[in-house]
């Protein structure tokens, strides 16, 4: 009975390096979301996939951030040339359809630390 | 711009006390409203929702009513338990959409 799985759970990287964060959604969920949560703040929307395509990527902060979902299941969030300000917990969620019409299930997140 | 403002925490209550966590939102039009909860060591999970004005969402003894005139969605519970200790997030999103706008969260601590 798998929920949303995110790997790794923790990632420490040096400033300037490239990182990939993985999300395995609940089987059969067509919608997938990435959020970023800084300490003491609520989740901040990054991108929303419906199937393989990005339906809304308006939350990606700049062109260092990119996400893919090539087969409509697993998604990878890619961050190039990491900066210390990228340190946060990156959350993934999935739902049967859009999160406003069907419940979104969240993973436990990947804690990214850029040193 | 689009936002959610929540009552600042932490909120500390004794068991069986009455709980209110205030939430107001700024949005264009008529979004759906949500409360999510994050228990220690767990992921965010949906607590309740309301999709139109005057709707009341309820779950596990918690309630919130969609008030369009005051753009509010305050969370209430008549008698809290130690097991309710968690961080509570208010959020909204447009129908047919996927994106949710979250508040900053309110930490609740219930003492026996």
Short mmCIF file of C-alpha atoms in Angstrom, two decimals:
data_model
loop_
_atom_site.label_atom_id
_atom_site.label_comp_id
_atom_site.label_asym_id
_atom_site.label_seq_id
_atom_site.Cartn_x
_atom_site.Cartn_y
_atom_site.Cartn_z
CA UNK A 1 0.00 0.00 0.00
CA UNK A 2 2.42 2.59 -1.21
CA UNK A 3 1.92 6.27 -0.75
CA UNK A 4 3.93 8.92 -2.52
CA UNK A 5 7.59 8.06 -2.26
CA UNK A 6 10.40 10.60 -2.50
CA UNK A 7 14.09 9.86 -2.74
CA UNK A 8 16.48 10.67 -1.32
CA UNK A 9 15.01 11.75 2.00
CA UNK A 10 18.04 13.97 2.60
CA UNK A 11 20.52 15.46 0.18
CA UNK A 12 23.53 17.61 0.99
CA UNK A 13 25.29 19.18 -1.97
CA UNK A 14 27.88 21.83 -2.59
CA UNK A 15 26.99 25.18 -4.06
CA UNK A 16 27.15 25.07 -7.83
CA UNK A 17 26.44 21.35 -8.15
CA UNK A 18 23.56 19.69 -9.98
CA UNK A 19 20.93 17.65 -8.10
CA UNK A 20 18.02 15.42 -9.02
CA UNK A 21 15.12 14.68 -6.71
CA UNK A 22 12.80 11.77 -7.48
CA UNK A 23 9.10 11.30 -6.85
CA UNK A 24 7.11 8.06 -7.22
CA UNK A 25 3.41 8.93 -7.13
CA UNK A 26 0.57 6.68 -6.11
CA UNK A 27 -0.17 4.23 -8.90
CA UNK A 28 -2.89 5.48 -11.23
CA UNK A 29 -2.65 9.11 -10.18
CA UNK A 30 -2.45 11.26 -13.29
CA UNK A 31 -1.74 14.53 -11.51
CA UNK A 32 1.62 15.22 -9.85
CA UNK A 33 2.87 18.34 -8.09
CA UNK A 34 6.12 19.69 -6.76
CA UNK A 35 6.23 22.18 -3.89
CA UNK A 36 9.07 23.74 -1.95
CA UNK A 37 8.82 24.39 1.78
CA UNK A 38 11.26 26.62 3.61
CA UNK A 39 11.59 26.49 7.39
CA UNK A 40 8.56 27.96 9.11
CA UNK A 41 6.70 28.51 5.85
CA UNK A 42 3.93 26.76 4.00
CA UNK A 43 4.50 24.79 0.81
CA UNK A 44 5.16 26.97 -2.23
CA UNK A 45 3.92 25.66 -5.59
CA UNK A 46 6.54 24.88 -8.22
CA UNK A 47 4.98 22.79 -11.01
CA UNK A 48 1.97 20.61 -11.80
CA UNK A 49 1.88 17.71 -14.26
CA UNK A 50 -1.22 16.19 -15.79
CA UNK A 51 0.06 12.98 -17.32
CA UNK A 52 3.38 13.59 -19.04
CA UNK A 53 2.92 17.29 -19.66
CA UNK A 54 3.46 20.25 -17.38
CA UNK A 55 0.02 21.84 -17.03
CA UNK A 56 1.33 24.71 -14.92
CA UNK A 57 5.00 25.54 -14.34
CA UNK A 58 4.42 29.08 -13.15
CA UNK A 59 6.03 28.43 -9.76
CA UNK A 60 9.48 27.43 -11.01
CA UNK A 61 11.67 30.26 -9.68
CA UNK A 62 14.13 30.45 -12.58
CA UNK A 63 15.64 28.43 -15.40
CA UNK A 64 17.91 26.49 -13.05
CA UNK A 65 14.85 24.46 -12.06
CA UNK A 66 13.39 21.87 -14.39
CA UNK A 67 11.08 18.89 -13.91
CA UNK A 68 10.15 15.95 -16.10
CA UNK A 69 7.64 13.14 -16.05
CA UNK A 70 8.41 11.23 -19.24
CA UNK A 71 6.08 8.26 -18.80
CA UNK A 72 3.36 9.90 -16.78
CA UNK A 73 4.42 8.22 -13.55
CA UNK A 74 7.77 8.93 -11.86
CA UNK A 75 8.89 12.56 -11.88
CA UNK A 76 12.31 14.10 -11.40
CA UNK A 77 12.97 17.63 -10.24
CA UNK A 78 16.33 18.86 -11.49
CA UNK A 79 18.21 21.82 -10.07
CA UNK A 80 21.30 23.14 -11.83
CA UNK A 81 24.04 25.28 -10.32
CA UNK A 82 22.54 25.00 -6.85
CA UNK A 83 22.62 28.02 -4.55
CA UNK A 84 22.39 28.20 -0.76
CA UNK A 85 18.94 29.76 -1.14
CA UNK A 86 17.71 26.54 -2.74
CA UNK A 87 17.98 24.80 0.64
CA UNK A 88 14.47 23.66 1.60
CA UNK A 89 12.24 20.61 1.81
CA UNK A 90 10.96 19.65 -1.63
CA UNK A 91 7.54 18.04 -1.49
CA UNK A 92 5.85 15.93 -4.10
CA UNK A 93 2.13 15.16 -4.19
CA UNK A 94 -0.17 13.21 -6.47
CA UNK A 95 -3.90 12.97 -7.03
CA UNK A 96 -6.31 11.15 -9.29
CA UNK A 97 -7.17 14.40 -11.03
CA UNK A 98 -6.49 18.03 -10.08
CA UNK A 99 -5.81 18.73 -6.39
CA UNK A 100 -8.83 20.99 -6.12
CA UNK A 101 -11.24 18.27 -7.20
CA UNK A 102 -9.62 15.14 -5.76
CA UNK A 103 -7.46 14.72 -2.67
CA UNK A 104 -3.76 15.34 -3.07
CA UNK A 105 -1.48 12.90 -1.22
CA UNK A 106 1.91 14.23 -0.18
CA UNK A 107 5.21 12.47 0.24
CA UNK A 108 7.47 13.12 3.22
CA UNK A 109 9.75 15.29 1.17
CA UNK A 110 13.42 15.56 0.30
CA UNK A 111 15.40 17.86 2.54
CA UNK A 112 17.97 19.61 0.35
CA UNK A 113 20.87 21.40 1.98
CA UNK A 114 23.25 23.41 -0.17
CA UNK A 115 26.54 24.16 1.58
CA UNK B 1 -1.65 38.99 -4.89
CA UNK B 2 -2.93 35.47 -4.24
CA UNK B 3 -2.23 34.52 -0.65
CA UNK B 4 -3.36 32.91 2.60
CA UNK B 5 -2.90 34.46 6.03
CA UNK B 6 -3.06 32.22 9.08
CA UNK B 7 -3.00 32.88 12.75
CA UNK B 8 0.55 32.75 14.02
CA UNK B 9 1.64 29.92 16.24
CA UNK B 10 2.59 28.14 18.23
CA UNK B 11 -0.79 27.66 19.85
CA UNK B 12 -0.66 25.81 23.16
CA UNK B 13 -3.85 24.41 24.66
CA UNK B 14 -4.85 22.04 27.41
CA UNK B 15 -6.66 18.84 26.50
CA UNK B 16 -10.42 19.36 25.97
CA UNK B 17 -10.00 23.07 25.27
CA UNK B 18 -11.76 24.77 22.35
CA UNK B 19 -9.62 25.44 19.30
CA UNK B 20 -9.85 28.17 16.68
CA UNK B 21 -7.19 28.76 14.04
CA UNK B 22 -7.98 31.78 11.89
CA UNK B 23 -7.44 31.77 8.14
CA UNK B 24 -8.19 34.42 5.55
CA UNK B 25 -7.43 34.24 1.86
CA UNK B 26 -6.92 36.57 -1.08
CA UNK B 27 -8.06 35.22 -4.43
CA UNK B 28 -9.90 36.31 -7.55
CA UNK B 29 -13.20 34.54 -7.90
CA UNK B 30 -14.40 31.59 -5.87
CA UNK B 31 -11.76 29.02 -5.03
CA UNK B 32 -12.08 25.78 -3.12
CA UNK B 33 -10.70 25.97 0.42
CA UNK B 34 -8.73 23.37 2.34
CA UNK B 35 -7.15 22.56 5.66
CA UNK B 36 -4.14 20.24 5.60
CA UNK B 37 -2.46 18.79 8.68
CA UNK B 38 1.10 17.58 9.23
CA UNK B 39 1.61 15.30 12.22
CA UNK B 40 5.14 14.94 13.59
CA UNK B 41 7.27 12.82 11.25
CA UNK B 42 4.53 12.47 8.64
CA UNK B 43 3.62 14.05 5.31
CA UNK B 44 0.90 16.62 4.75
CA UNK B 45 -2.58 15.15 4.64
CA UNK B 46 -5.95 16.62 3.79
CA UNK B 47 -8.07 17.31 6.88
CA UNK B 48 -11.18 18.89 5.32
CA UNK B 49 -12.34 21.02 2.44
CA UNK B 50 -15.22 23.21 1.21
CA UNK B 51 -15.89 23.99 -2.41
CA UNK B 52 -18.44 26.81 -2.32
CA UNK B 53 -19.70 29.64 -0.16
CA UNK B 54 -21.39 28.62 3.11
CA UNK B 55 -20.24 25.00 2.75
CA UNK B 56 -18.96 23.45 5.96
CA UNK B 57 -16.12 20.95 5.79
CA UNK B 58 -15.73 18.54 8.69
CA UNK B 59 -13.53 15.62 9.71
CA UNK B 60 -12.25 14.10 12.97
CA UNK B 61 -14.23 16.64 15.01
CA UNK B 62 -12.74 19.61 13.13
CA UNK B 63 -14.96 22.02 11.19
CA UNK B 64 -14.50 25.03 8.95
CA UNK B 65 -17.09 27.12 7.12
CA UNK B 66 -16.44 28.87 3.79
CA UNK B 67 -17.26 32.54 4.38
CA UNK B 68 -17.15 34.42 1.11
CA UNK B 69 -18.12 37.77 2.60
CA UNK B 70 -15.15 37.77 4.96
CA UNK B 71 -12.87 35.58 2.73
CA UNK B 72 -12.27 33.34 5.72
CA UNK B 73 -12.10 29.64 6.51
CA UNK B 74 -11.42 29.39 10.24
CA UNK B 75 -10.69 25.94 11.69
CA UNK B 76 -12.49 24.94 14.90
CA UNK B 77 -12.67 21.95 17.21
CA UNK B 78 -14.76 21.79 20.35
CA UNK B 79 -12.43 19.62 22.44
CA UNK B 80 -8.84 19.03 21.41
CA UNK B 81 -6.80 15.97 22.29
CA UNK B 82 -3.08 15.47 22.74
CA UNK B 83 -3.12 13.53 19.45
CA UNK B 84 -4.22 16.71 17.61
CA UNK B 85 -0.78 18.21 18.16
CA UNK B 86 0.46 19.01 14.65
CA UNK B 87 1.01 21.83 12.17
CA UNK B 88 -2.15 22.97 10.38
CA UNK B 89 -2.08 24.60 6.94
CA UNK B 90 -4.89 26.54 5.30
CA UNK B 91 -4.91 26.50 1.48
CA UNK B 92 -6.99 27.36 -1.57
CA UNK B 93 -7.13 26.42 -5.23
CA UNK B 94 -9.33 27.08 -8.22
CA UNK B 95 -11.75 24.40 -9.33
CA UNK B 96 -10.43 22.39 -12.29
CA UNK B 97 -6.92 23.46 -11.40
CA UNK B 98 -4.10 21.69 -9.64
CA UNK B 99 -2.17 24.42 -7.87
CA UNK B 100 -2.76 25.07 -4.18
CA UNK B 101 -1.79 28.27 -2.36
CA UNK B 102 -0.81 27.54 1.26
CA UNK B 103 -0.59 29.65 4.37
CA UNK B 104 2.51 29.56 6.53
CA UNK B 105 1.11 26.96 8.94
CA UNK B 106 0.05 27.11 12.58
CA UNK B 107 1.67 24.79 15.08
CA UNK B 108 -0.70 23.38 17.69
CA UNK B 109 0.54 21.80 20.89
CA UNK B 110 -2.00 20.14 23.19
CA UNK B 111 -0.88 19.38 26.74
CA UNK B 112 -2.47 16.67 28.90
#
